[in-house]
Short mmCIF file of C-alpha atoms in Angstrom, two decimals:
data_model
loop_
_atom_site.label_atom_id
_atom_site.label_comp_id
_atom_site.label_asym_id
_atom_site.label_seq_id
_atom_site.Cartn_x
_atom_site.Cartn_y
_atom_site.Cartn_z
CA UNK A 1013 -32.96 -16.66 -13.30
CA UNK A 1014 -31.38 -17.61 -9.90
CA UNK A 1015 -30.42 -15.55 -6.90
CA UNK A 1016 -26.78 -15.02 -8.32
CA UNK A 1017 -28.18 -13.37 -11.47
CA UNK A 1018 -30.88 -11.00 -10.53
CA UNK A 1019 -29.98 -7.39 -10.64
CA UNK A 1020 -26.23 -7.75 -11.15
CA UNK A 1021 -24.24 -5.02 -13.09
CA UNK A 1022 -22.70 -6.51 -16.22
CA UNK A 1023 -25.02 -9.55 -15.97
CA UNK A 1024 -25.40 -9.67 -19.85
CA UNK A 1025 -21.62 -9.70 -20.32
CA UNK A 1026 -21.37 -12.38 -17.78
CA UNK A 1027 -23.96 -14.57 -19.63
CA UNK A 1028 -22.37 -14.02 -22.68
CA UNK A 1029 -18.94 -15.23 -21.31
CA UNK A 1030 -20.69 -18.23 -19.95
CA UNK A 1031 -22.17 -19.23 -23.27
CA UNK A 1032 -18.66 -18.94 -24.70
CA UNK A 1033 -17.37 -21.22 -21.92
CA UNK A 1034 -20.06 -23.76 -22.81
CA UNK A 1035 -18.96 -23.91 -26.32
CA UNK A 1036 -15.19 -23.97 -25.39
CA UNK A 1037 -15.78 -26.73 -22.91
CA UNK A 1038 -17.11 -28.97 -25.59
CA UNK A 1039 -13.98 -28.73 -27.72
CA UNK A 1040 -11.22 -31.25 -27.36
CA UNK A 1041 -7.95 -29.98 -25.45
CA UNK A 1042 -6.05 -29.50 -28.67
CA UNK A 1043 -8.77 -26.96 -29.89
CA UNK A 1044 -8.78 -25.04 -26.66
CA UNK A 1045 -8.08 -21.17 -27.16
CA UNK A 1046 -4.39 -20.43 -27.19
CA UNK A 1047 -4.49 -16.71 -27.99
CA UNK A 1048 -3.82 -14.11 -25.41
CA UNK A 1049 -6.85 -13.57 -23.28
CA UNK A 1050 -7.85 -10.33 -21.44
CA UNK A 1051 -9.18 -10.39 -17.79
CA UNK A 1052 -12.82 -9.22 -17.31
CA UNK A 1053 -13.04 -5.63 -16.01
CA UNK A 1054 -11.66 -5.18 -12.47
CA UNK A 1055 -15.15 -3.96 -11.10
CA UNK A 1056 -16.79 -7.28 -12.13
CA UNK A 1057 -14.46 -9.43 -9.95
CA UNK A 1058 -17.03 -9.78 -7.17
CA UNK A 1059 -19.63 -10.86 -9.89
CA UNK A 1060 -17.24 -13.60 -11.13
CA UNK A 1061 -16.63 -14.89 -7.61
CA UNK A 1062 -20.30 -15.00 -6.94
CA UNK A 1063 -20.85 -16.94 -10.12
CA UNK A 1064 -18.49 -19.71 -9.11
CA UNK A 1065 -19.33 -19.53 -5.41
CA UNK A 1066 -21.12 -22.88 -4.31
CA UNK A 1067 -24.65 -22.90 -2.81
CA UNK A 1068 -25.02 -26.09 -0.77
CA UNK A 1069 -28.05 -28.30 -1.34
CA UNK A 1070 -27.35 -31.14 1.01
CA UNK A 1071 -28.08 -34.55 -0.32
CA UNK A 1072 -26.64 -38.15 -0.42
CA UNK A 1073 -24.44 -38.76 -3.53
CA UNK A 1074 -25.06 -42.06 -5.26
CA UNK A 1075 -22.51 -44.75 -5.54
CA UNK A 1076 -22.01 -43.71 -9.33
CA UNK A 1077 -21.58 -40.00 -8.28
CA UNK A 1078 -18.92 -40.97 -5.67
CA UNK A 1079 -17.07 -42.87 -8.25
CA UNK A 1080 -17.34 -39.88 -10.50
CA UNK A 1081 -15.88 -37.56 -8.00
CA UNK A 1082 -12.89 -39.70 -7.76
CA UNK A 1083 -12.43 -40.04 -11.41
CA UNK A 1084 -12.90 -36.20 -12.00
CA UNK A 1085 -10.57 -35.28 -9.12
CA UNK A 1086 -7.96 -37.61 -10.79
CA UNK A 1087 -8.51 -36.40 -14.28
CA UNK A 1088 -8.19 -32.73 -13.12
CA UNK A 1089 -4.97 -33.41 -11.20
CA UNK A 1090 -3.52 -35.21 -14.12
CA UNK A 1091 -4.38 -32.69 -16.74
CA UNK A 1092 -1.77 -29.94 -17.42
CA UNK A 1093 -2.19 -26.53 -15.75
CA UNK A 1094 -2.29 -23.83 -18.59
CA UNK A 1095 0.44 -21.77 -16.93
CA UNK A 1096 2.86 -24.77 -17.41
CA UNK A 1097 2.46 -24.82 -21.27
CA UNK A 1098 5.07 -22.22 -22.08
CA UNK A 1099 7.90 -23.95 -20.35
CA UNK A 1100 7.03 -27.21 -21.92
CA UNK A 1101 7.00 -25.64 -25.43
CA UNK A 1102 10.34 -23.91 -24.90
CA UNK A 1103 11.77 -27.25 -23.92
CA UNK A 1104 10.23 -28.83 -27.05
CA UNK A 1105 8.09 -31.33 -24.84
CA UNK A 1106 4.62 -32.50 -25.66
CA UNK A 1107 1.80 -30.45 -23.85
CA UNK A 1108 -0.78 -33.08 -23.52
CA UNK A 1109 -4.16 -32.65 -22.27
CA UNK A 1110 -4.93 -29.23 -20.57
CA UNK A 1111 -7.27 -28.72 -17.75
CA UNK A 1112 -10.77 -27.71 -18.70
CA UNK A 1113 -13.67 -25.88 -17.06
CA UNK A 1114 -16.14 -28.62 -17.48
CA UNK A 1115 -14.24 -30.85 -14.98
CA UNK A 1116 -13.86 -28.19 -12.45
CA UNK A 1117 -17.61 -27.04 -12.63
CA UNK A 1118 -18.84 -30.70 -12.32
CA UNK A 1119 -16.70 -31.16 -9.17
CA UNK A 1120 -18.21 -28.00 -7.91
CA UNK A 1121 -21.63 -29.33 -8.66
CA UNK A 1122 -21.01 -32.56 -6.86
CA UNK A 1123 -19.34 -30.76 -4.00
CA UNK A 1124 -22.45 -28.58 -3.46
CA UNK A 1125 -24.20 -31.73 -2.23
CA UNK A 1126 -22.39 -31.23 1.06
CA UNK A 1127 -20.63 -34.68 0.78
CA UNK A 1128 -17.23 -34.28 2.57
CA UNK A 1129 -15.18 -36.14 0.02
CA UNK A 1130 -16.79 -34.23 -2.85
CA UNK A 1131 -16.33 -30.78 -1.16
CA UNK A 1132 -12.59 -31.57 -0.29
CA UNK A 1133 -12.18 -32.66 -4.02
CA UNK A 1134 -13.85 -29.41 -5.27
CA UNK A 1135 -11.55 -27.29 -3.05
CA UNK A 1136 -8.62 -29.11 -4.08
CA UNK A 1137 -9.39 -28.58 -7.67
CA UNK A 1138 -9.86 -24.88 -7.55
CA UNK A 1139 -6.76 -24.40 -5.23
CA UNK A 1140 -4.65 -26.69 -7.39
CA UNK A 1141 -1.15 -25.78 -6.88
CA UNK A 1142 -1.81 -22.16 -5.67
CA UNK A 1143 -0.18 -20.52 -8.65
CA UNK A 1144 -2.97 -19.39 -11.17
CA UNK A 1145 -5.74 -21.65 -9.40
CA UNK A 1146 -7.10 -24.71 -10.86
CA UNK A 1147 -8.96 -23.04 -13.81
CA UNK A 1148 -9.41 -24.77 -17.17
CA UNK A 1149 -7.62 -23.54 -20.24
CA UNK A 1150 -10.95 -22.05 -21.11
CA UNK A 1151 -11.47 -20.19 -17.98
CA UNK A 1152 -12.85 -16.41 -18.30
CA UNK A 1153 -9.61 -15.20 -16.90
CA UNK A 1154 -5.87 -15.02 -17.92
CA UNK A 1155 -4.56 -18.24 -16.59
CA UNK A 1156 -0.95 -18.20 -17.86
CA UNK A 1157 -1.68 -19.56 -21.17
CA UNK A 1158 -0.85 -16.31 -22.89
CA UNK A 1159 2.94 -16.92 -22.65
CA UNK A 1160 3.29 -14.30 -19.83
CA UNK A 1161 2.09 -16.33 -16.90
CA UNK A 1162 0.05 -13.30 -15.79
CA UNK A 1163 -2.85 -14.54 -13.69
CA UNK A 1164 -3.45 -12.23 -10.64
CA UNK A 1165 -7.24 -11.94 -11.44
CA UNK A 1166 -7.64 -15.70 -11.78
CA UNK A 1167 -5.50 -16.35 -8.66
CA UNK A 1168 -7.47 -13.82 -6.55
CA UNK A 1169 -10.74 -15.34 -7.31
CA UNK A 1170 -9.46 -18.91 -6.95
CA UNK A 1171 -8.04 -18.27 -3.58
CA UNK A 1172 -11.24 -16.66 -2.32
CA UNK A 1173 -13.11 -19.71 -3.55
CA UNK A 1174 -10.68 -21.81 -1.90
CA UNK A 1175 -11.33 -20.08 1.38
CA UNK A 1176 -15.01 -20.17 0.93
CA UNK A 1177 -14.92 -23.94 0.31
CA UNK A 1178 -12.92 -24.32 3.36
CA UNK A 1179 -15.52 -22.21 5.52
CA UNK A 1180 -18.37 -24.52 4.18
CA UNK A 1181 -16.22 -27.62 5.00
CA UNK A 1182 -15.50 -26.35 8.49
CA UNK A 1183 -19.20 -25.68 9.03
CA UNK A 1184 -20.47 -28.77 7.73
CA UNK A 1185 -17.73 -31.32 8.96
CA UNK A 1186 -15.57 -29.50 11.43
CA UNK A 1187 -12.16 -27.92 11.10
CA UNK A 1188 -9.32 -29.63 9.21
CA UNK A 1189 -5.74 -28.82 8.62
CA UNK A 1190 -4.25 -28.66 5.00
CA UNK A 1191 -2.23 -26.43 2.78
CA UNK A 1192 -5.32 -25.51 0.84
CA UNK A 1193 -7.19 -24.29 3.92
CA UNK A 1194 -4.23 -22.51 5.32
CA UNK A 1195 -3.43 -20.58 2.06
CA UNK A 1196 -7.02 -19.90 1.27
CA UNK A 1197 -7.94 -18.43 4.57
CA UNK A 1198 -4.71 -16.43 4.71
CA UNK A 1199 -5.64 -14.81 1.34
CA UNK A 1200 -8.86 -13.46 2.86
CA UNK A 1201 -7.77 -12.88 6.60
CA UNK A 1202 -4.05 -13.32 6.85
CA UNK A 1203 -3.20 -9.52 6.54
CA UNK A 1204 -5.16 -8.85 9.61
CA UNK A 1205 -4.27 -9.09 13.47
CA UNK A 1206 -6.69 -9.66 16.42
CA UNK A 1207 -6.70 -8.08 19.75
CA UNK A 1208 -8.48 -9.56 22.95
CA UNK A 1209 -11.77 -7.82 22.08
CA UNK A 1210 -11.65 -7.90 18.20
CA UNK A 1211 -15.07 -8.38 16.56
CA UNK A 1212 -15.74 -10.55 13.52
CA UNK A 1213 -13.20 -10.25 10.60
CA UNK A 1214 -14.64 -9.73 7.15
CA UNK A 1215 -12.90 -11.82 4.55
CA UNK A 1216 -11.42 -10.10 1.51
CA UNK A 1217 -8.34 -10.02 -0.73
CA UNK A 1218 -7.05 -7.62 -3.32
CA UNK A 1219 -9.56 -8.74 -5.92
CA UNK A 1220 -12.81 -9.86 -4.33
CA UNK A 1221 -14.81 -9.96 -1.01
CA UNK A 1222 -14.58 -13.63 0.23
CA UNK A 1223 -18.31 -13.81 1.22
CA UNK A 1224 -17.89 -14.79 4.78
CA UNK A 1225 -16.63 -13.62 8.14
CA UNK A 1226 -14.73 -15.29 10.98
CA UNK A 1227 -14.23 -14.74 14.77
CA UNK A 1228 -11.20 -15.38 16.87
CA UNK A 1229 -11.62 -18.57 19.06
CA UNK A 1230 -10.97 -18.98 22.58
CA UNK A 1231 -7.87 -21.06 21.72
CA UNK A 1232 -6.48 -17.96 19.95
CA UNK A 1233 -7.33 -15.77 22.88
CA UNK A 1234 -5.60 -17.91 25.32
CA UNK A 1235 -2.52 -18.50 23.04
CA UNK A 1236 1.00 -17.70 24.34
CA UNK A 1237 1.32 -14.81 21.83
CA UNK A 1238 -1.90 -13.13 22.71
CA UNK A 1239 -1.03 -13.26 26.50
CA UNK A 1240 2.52 -12.06 25.69
CA UNK A 1241 1.83 -9.35 23.17
CA UNK A 1242 -1.87 -8.54 23.55
CA UNK A 1243 -2.39 -9.39 19.93
CA UNK A 1244 -2.17 -12.23 17.44
CA UNK A 1245 -1.35 -12.08 13.62
CA UNK A 1246 -3.90 -14.34 11.83
CA UNK A 1247 -1.39 -15.52 9.25
CA UNK A 1248 0.91 -16.70 11.89
CA UNK A 1249 -2.00 -18.25 13.84
CA UNK A 1250 -3.16 -20.15 10.85
CA UNK A 1251 0.35 -21.35 9.87
CA UNK A 1252 0.83 -22.73 13.51
CA UNK A 1253 -2.51 -24.41 13.39
CA UNK A 1254 -1.58 -26.14 10.11
CA UNK A 1255 1.84 -27.29 11.37
CA UNK A 1256 1.25 -27.89 15.07
CA UNK A 1257 -2.33 -28.75 15.33
CA UNK A 1258 -4.39 -28.03 18.34
CA UNK A 1259 -7.66 -26.06 18.09
CA UNK A 1260 -8.14 -23.69 15.19
CA UNK A 1261 -7.65 -20.01 15.85
CA UNK A 1262 -10.68 -18.96 13.76
CA UNK A 1263 -14.21 -20.00 13.55
CA UNK A 1264 -16.81 -19.47 10.77
CA UNK A 1265 -19.13 -16.51 11.82
CA UNK A 1266 -21.41 -15.84 8.98
CA UNK A 1267 -21.85 -15.88 5.16
CA UNK A 1268 -22.97 -12.86 3.29
CA UNK A 1269 -23.80 -11.83 -0.36
CA UNK A 1270 -21.20 -9.94 -2.31
CA UNK A 1271 -23.49 -8.96 -5.23
CA UNK A 1272 -27.19 -8.13 -5.39
CA UNK A 1273 -29.88 -5.97 -7.04
CA UNK A 1274 -29.97 -2.20 -7.61
CA UNK A 1275 -30.76 -1.32 -3.95
CA UNK A 1276 -27.80 -3.58 -2.81
CA UNK A 1277 -25.54 -1.75 -5.10
CA UNK A 1278 -26.79 1.68 -3.96
CA UNK A 1279 -26.14 0.64 -0.38
CA UNK A 1280 -22.71 -0.62 -1.26
CA UNK A 1281 -21.90 2.69 -3.00
CA UNK A 1282 -23.01 4.84 -0.03
CA UNK A 1283 -21.18 2.60 2.27
CA UNK A 1284 -17.92 2.81 0.38
CA UNK A 1285 -18.23 6.58 0.28
CA UNK A 1286 -18.75 6.66 3.90
CA UNK A 1287 -15.80 4.36 4.65
CA UNK A 1288 -13.05 5.93 2.51
CA UNK A 1289 -10.03 7.34 4.22
CA UNK A 1290 -7.46 9.31 2.31
CA UNK A 1291 -3.88 7.88 2.34
CA UNK A 1292 -0.55 8.74 0.77
CA UNK A 1293 0.26 4.96 0.24
CA UNK A 1294 -2.87 3.05 -0.64
CA UNK A 1295 -2.60 -0.66 -0.63
CA UNK A 1296 -4.33 -3.26 -2.79
CA UNK A 1297 -6.39 -4.77 -0.13
CA UNK A 1298 -7.56 -1.45 1.32
CA UNK A 1299 -5.91 -1.25 4.85
CA UNK A 1300 -5.01 2.21 4.49
CA UNK A 1301 -8.06 3.60 2.59
CA UNK A 1302 -10.82 1.20 3.31
CA UNK A 1303 -11.10 0.62 -0.38
CA UNK A 1304 -9.52 -2.28 -2.24
CA UNK A 1305 -8.45 -1.71 -5.86
CA UNK A 1306 -11.62 -3.58 -6.84
CA UNK A 1307 -13.65 -1.23 -4.54
CA UNK A 1308 -12.21 1.79 -6.20
CA UNK A 1309 -12.89 0.34 -9.68
CA UNK A 1310 -16.41 -0.60 -8.75
CA UNK A 1311 -17.14 2.87 -7.38
CA UNK A 1312 -15.76 4.58 -10.52
CA UNK A 1313 -17.90 2.30 -12.74
CA UNK A 1314 -21.12 2.70 -10.52
CA UNK A 1315 -20.63 6.50 -10.44
CA UNK A 1316 -20.31 6.65 -14.12
CA UNK A 1317 -23.20 4.39 -14.97
CA UNK A 1318 -25.57 6.04 -12.44
CA UNK A 1319 -24.55 9.71 -12.90
CA UNK A 1320 -22.99 9.84 -9.43
CA UNK A 1321 -19.52 11.18 -10.30
CA UNK A 1322 -20.37 14.39 -8.56
CA UNK A 1323 -21.06 12.55 -5.28
CA UNK A 1324 -17.53 10.92 -5.58
CA UNK A 1325 -15.75 14.11 -6.33
CA UNK A 1326 -17.38 15.75 -3.35
CA UNK A 1327 -16.61 12.94 -1.03
CA UNK A 1328 -12.93 13.03 -2.00
CA UNK A 1329 -12.70 16.70 -1.52
CA UNK A 1330 -14.33 16.51 1.78
CA UNK A 1331 -12.20 13.68 3.07
CA UNK A 1332 -9.10 15.40 1.85
CA UNK A 1333 -10.17 18.43 3.86
CA UNK A 1334 -10.75 16.37 6.77
CA UNK A 1335 -7.20 14.71 6.42
CA UNK A 1336 -5.65 18.14 6.23
CA UNK A 1337 -7.57 19.37 9.32
CA UNK A 1338 -6.43 16.28 11.07
CA UNK A 1339 -2.82 16.69 10.04
CA UNK A 1340 -2.88 20.31 11.21
CA UNK A 1341 -4.42 19.50 14.69
CA UNK A 1342 -1.89 16.73 15.07
CA UNK A 1343 1.00 19.18 14.22
CA UNK A 1344 -0.41 21.78 16.50
CA UNK A 1345 -0.80 19.37 19.40
CA UNK A 1346 2.87 18.16 18.78
CA UNK A 1347 4.15 21.73 18.64
CA UNK A 1348 2.50 22.75 21.91
CA UNK A 1349 3.81 19.60 23.62
CA UNK A 1350 7.43 20.62 22.50
CA UNK A 1351 6.97 24.24 23.67
CA UNK A 1352 5.69 22.89 27.09
CA UNK A 1353 8.64 20.56 27.35
CA UNK A 1354 11.18 23.24 26.59
CA UNK A 1355 9.69 25.78 29.14
CA UNK A 1356 9.43 22.96 31.89
CA UNK A 1357 13.07 22.04 31.18
CA UNK A 1358 14.42 25.54 31.32
CA UNK A 1359 12.56 26.08 34.72
CA UNK A 1360 13.74 22.75 36.04
CA UNK A 1361 17.44 23.33 35.30
CA UNK A 1362 17.26 26.84 36.55
CA UNK A 1363 15.94 25.66 39.92
CA UNK A 1364 17.72 22.51 40.68
CA UNK A 1365 20.20 22.53 43.42
CA UNK A 1366 22.16 19.55 41.92
CA UNK A 1367 24.87 19.71 39.49
CA UNK A 1368 23.45 19.88 35.96
CA UNK A 1369 25.11 17.24 33.49
CA UNK A 1370 26.23 18.21 30.00
CA UNK A 1371 23.83 15.43 28.79
CA UNK A 1372 20.81 17.30 30.28
CA UNK A 1373 21.85 20.55 28.74
CA UNK A 1374 22.41 19.00 25.38
CA UNK A 1375 18.97 17.17 25.54
CA UNK A 1376 17.24 20.37 26.47
CA UNK A 1377 18.83 22.29 23.59
CA UNK A 1378 17.37 19.58 21.19
CA UNK A 1379 14.10 19.93 22.79
CA UNK A 1380 14.00 23.79 22.50
CA UNK A 1381 15.14 23.50 18.93
CA UNK A 1382 12.27 21.37 18.02
CA UNK A 1383 9.86 23.74 19.72
CA UNK A 1384 10.95 26.68 17.43
CA UNK A 1385 13.20 29.70 17.16
CA UNK A 1386 11.68 31.63 19.99
CA UNK A 1387 12.23 28.70 22.34
CA UNK A 1388 15.88 27.98 21.14
CA UNK A 1389 16.60 31.80 21.75
CA UNK A 1390 15.37 31.39 25.35
CA UNK A 1391 17.77 28.41 25.78
CA UNK A 1392 20.75 30.31 24.23
CA UNK A 1393 20.21 33.19 26.71
CA UNK A 1394 20.95 30.84 29.56
CA UNK A 1395 23.18 28.08 28.15
CA UNK A 1396 25.77 27.58 25.36
CA UNK A 1397 24.43 26.28 22.09
CA UNK A 1398 26.95 23.75 20.70
CA UNK A 1399 25.11 22.20 17.71
CA UNK A 1400 26.39 24.04 14.51
CA UNK A 1401 23.00 23.97 12.83
CA UNK A 1402 21.36 25.53 15.75
CA UNK A 1403 24.13 28.27 15.99
CA UNK A 1404 23.71 29.00 12.26
CA UNK A 1405 19.77 29.14 12.84
CA UNK A 1406 20.03 31.68 15.64
CA UNK A 1407 22.56 33.97 13.85
CA UNK A 1408 20.43 33.86 10.67
CA UNK A 1409 17.54 34.94 12.78
CA UNK A 1410 19.60 37.95 14.14
CA UNK A 1411 19.95 36.70 17.71
CA UNK A 1412 21.91 38.77 20.18
CA UNK A 1413 23.61 35.68 21.35
CA UNK A 1414 25.34 35.04 18.03
CA UNK A 1415 28.67 36.53 18.71
CA UNK A 1416 28.88 34.73 21.97
CA UNK A 1417 27.90 31.46 20.36
CA UNK A 1418 30.30 31.90 17.37
CA UNK A 1419 33.28 32.65 19.83
CA UNK A 1420 32.33 29.41 21.70
CA UNK A 1421 32.25 27.56 18.52
CA UNK A 1422 35.60 28.83 17.36
CA UNK A 1423 37.12 27.91 20.87
CA UNK A 1424 35.61 24.34 20.59
CA UNK A 1425 37.03 24.06 16.97
CA UNK A 1426 40.47 25.10 18.14
CA UNK A 1427 40.59 22.80 21.04
CA UNK A 1428 39.31 19.96 18.82
CA UNK A 1429 42.13 20.79 16.36
CA UNK A 1430 44.62 20.63 19.05
CA UNK A 1431 43.55 17.34 20.33
CA UNK A 1432 43.64 15.85 16.80
CA UNK A 1433 47.15 17.24 16.35
CA UNK A 1434 48.37 15.62 19.68
CA UNK A 1435 46.87 12.28 18.68
CA UNK A 1436 48.51 12.49 15.27
CA UNK A 1437 51.94 13.37 16.88
CA UNK A 1438 51.69 10.65 19.38
CA UNK A 1439 50.85 8.17 16.66
CA UNK A 1440 53.79 9.32 14.36
CA UNK A 1441 56.29 9.32 17.29
CA UNK A 1442 55.14 5.93 18.60
CA UNK A 1443 57.93 3.95 16.97
CA UNK A 1444 60.65 6.58 16.53
CA UNK A 1445 62.46 6.00 19.78
CA UNK A 1446 65.55 3.86 20.21
CA UNK A 1447 64.64 0.18 20.55
CA UNK A 1448 66.16 -1.98 23.18
CA UNK A 1449 68.77 -4.46 21.95
CA UNK A 1450 67.32 -7.95 21.11
CA UNK A 1451 70.21 -9.67 22.87
CA UNK A 1452 72.01 -8.89 26.32
CA UNK A 1453 75.04 -9.92 28.13
CA UNK A 1454 74.23 -11.59 31.61
CA UNK A 1455 77.02 -12.12 34.30
CA UNK A 1456 77.38 -15.58 35.55
CA UNK A 1457 78.30 -16.70 39.10
CA UNK A 1458 78.77 -19.92 40.70
CA UNK A 1459 76.89 -21.26 43.87
CA UNK A 1460 79.55 -19.55 46.02
CA UNK A 1461 79.23 -16.24 44.26
CA UNK A 1462 82.41 -16.37 42.22
CA UNK A 1463 82.21 -14.59 38.81
CA UNK A 1464 82.47 -17.06 35.92
CA UNK A 1465 82.12 -14.70 32.98
CA UNK A 1466 79.14 -13.50 30.91
CA UNK A 1467 76.55 -15.33 28.67
CA UNK A 1468 74.63 -13.86 25.74
CA UNK A 1469 70.81 -14.47 25.72
CA UNK A 1470 67.67 -12.77 24.72
CA UNK A 1471 66.17 -10.19 26.89
CA UNK A 1472 63.02 -12.22 27.54
CA UNK A 1473 65.21 -15.22 28.82
CA UNK A 1474 67.18 -12.90 31.03
CA UNK A 1475 63.95 -11.51 32.56
CA UNK A 1476 62.82 -15.10 33.28
CA UNK A 1477 66.05 -15.80 35.10
CA UNK A 1478 65.77 -12.74 37.13
CA UNK A 1479 69.01 -11.16 35.71
CA UNK A 1480 69.55 -7.47 36.40
#
């Protein structure tokens, strides 16, 4: 039993699935399972990632093994991705040979030697076209071969493995730029943003922990975006590195286990209970709550198996109370701030020796309205309230200023109606007056001033000639 197996929840189910894989891998492509397949339980996602995660044992590959790497990479690339089957069948085209797990796993085995070409081939194989990953048709996940092209689980694990292979390649042979590196690292880190003093970032996506962390490099800290905005989005930084080159924005910091023995699970459970934050809109990765969807499934499974449901319930109740208290304190602070702004505004307008503008009065009305009915009443005692909703609010509360405010409202409504009528009348009368004639008679004189008669021309031409 190796380090990946000991003490794992669900190990027996994993072992059984692997035995099925071994049998399936020995079948010809035509006999690969074509029936709808269900994904493993969500709480097992980290276990499946760990099962395929490589452990490097550096050694020199033989000449035959190097040739095998190239042959397997070509075979894997030429074989049909399972998720493409449906479209070929619908068009009546032959399906041909499908990808198989045996090819992928052998590439992983050769890549674990640390040989750069073999590592790149292994990463390319699992990344594939980025859709459902490079899994074989006999993979333990839904890989789009069930007719629905549903493969979120397979894709999540494949992208995390793509990122993990990238981290190993960067550590062993230095950073390189490629689509697989970019997309893989984005899947684990792209949703985060870094600030000048950000610590290491823990890799994760919606399905699994990625098994390693990265730090922001000096190149990223000195980048134009960081200097301009005091932060940098990691997905943008990775994309720019891929397209523009230069130095990488991230560097591998450390690798860490994602599964372990009973004590490992106990500590993970306690850590997740402590890190949970209630949120109205939880996201799949856990930015809002601190729990990804897999974390939640894992906590629920662990609590059920280990009789810890009471701890989860108590934690959720405590966190909900903490959130309610925090919201109440924030509302109280905001209310006190609004009250203070209204009081200071009233005092300032009352003591100023300069002319108070209508804009200042209207702004203060809005501020006092937000502070509450009592403060809106204080404003109404000194100034005229003009917002209809605020007038209704004061009158409904029985304010002594109601009759004065209603009278002012009626006067403003009348003035507005008169203005609108004047505008309509002006518009209606704009073209009702007598139009000047299009042609005019212009008197003609010779150079000595003798009258020669009249000439008919347009008014515009007469104006140009200076006729009177």
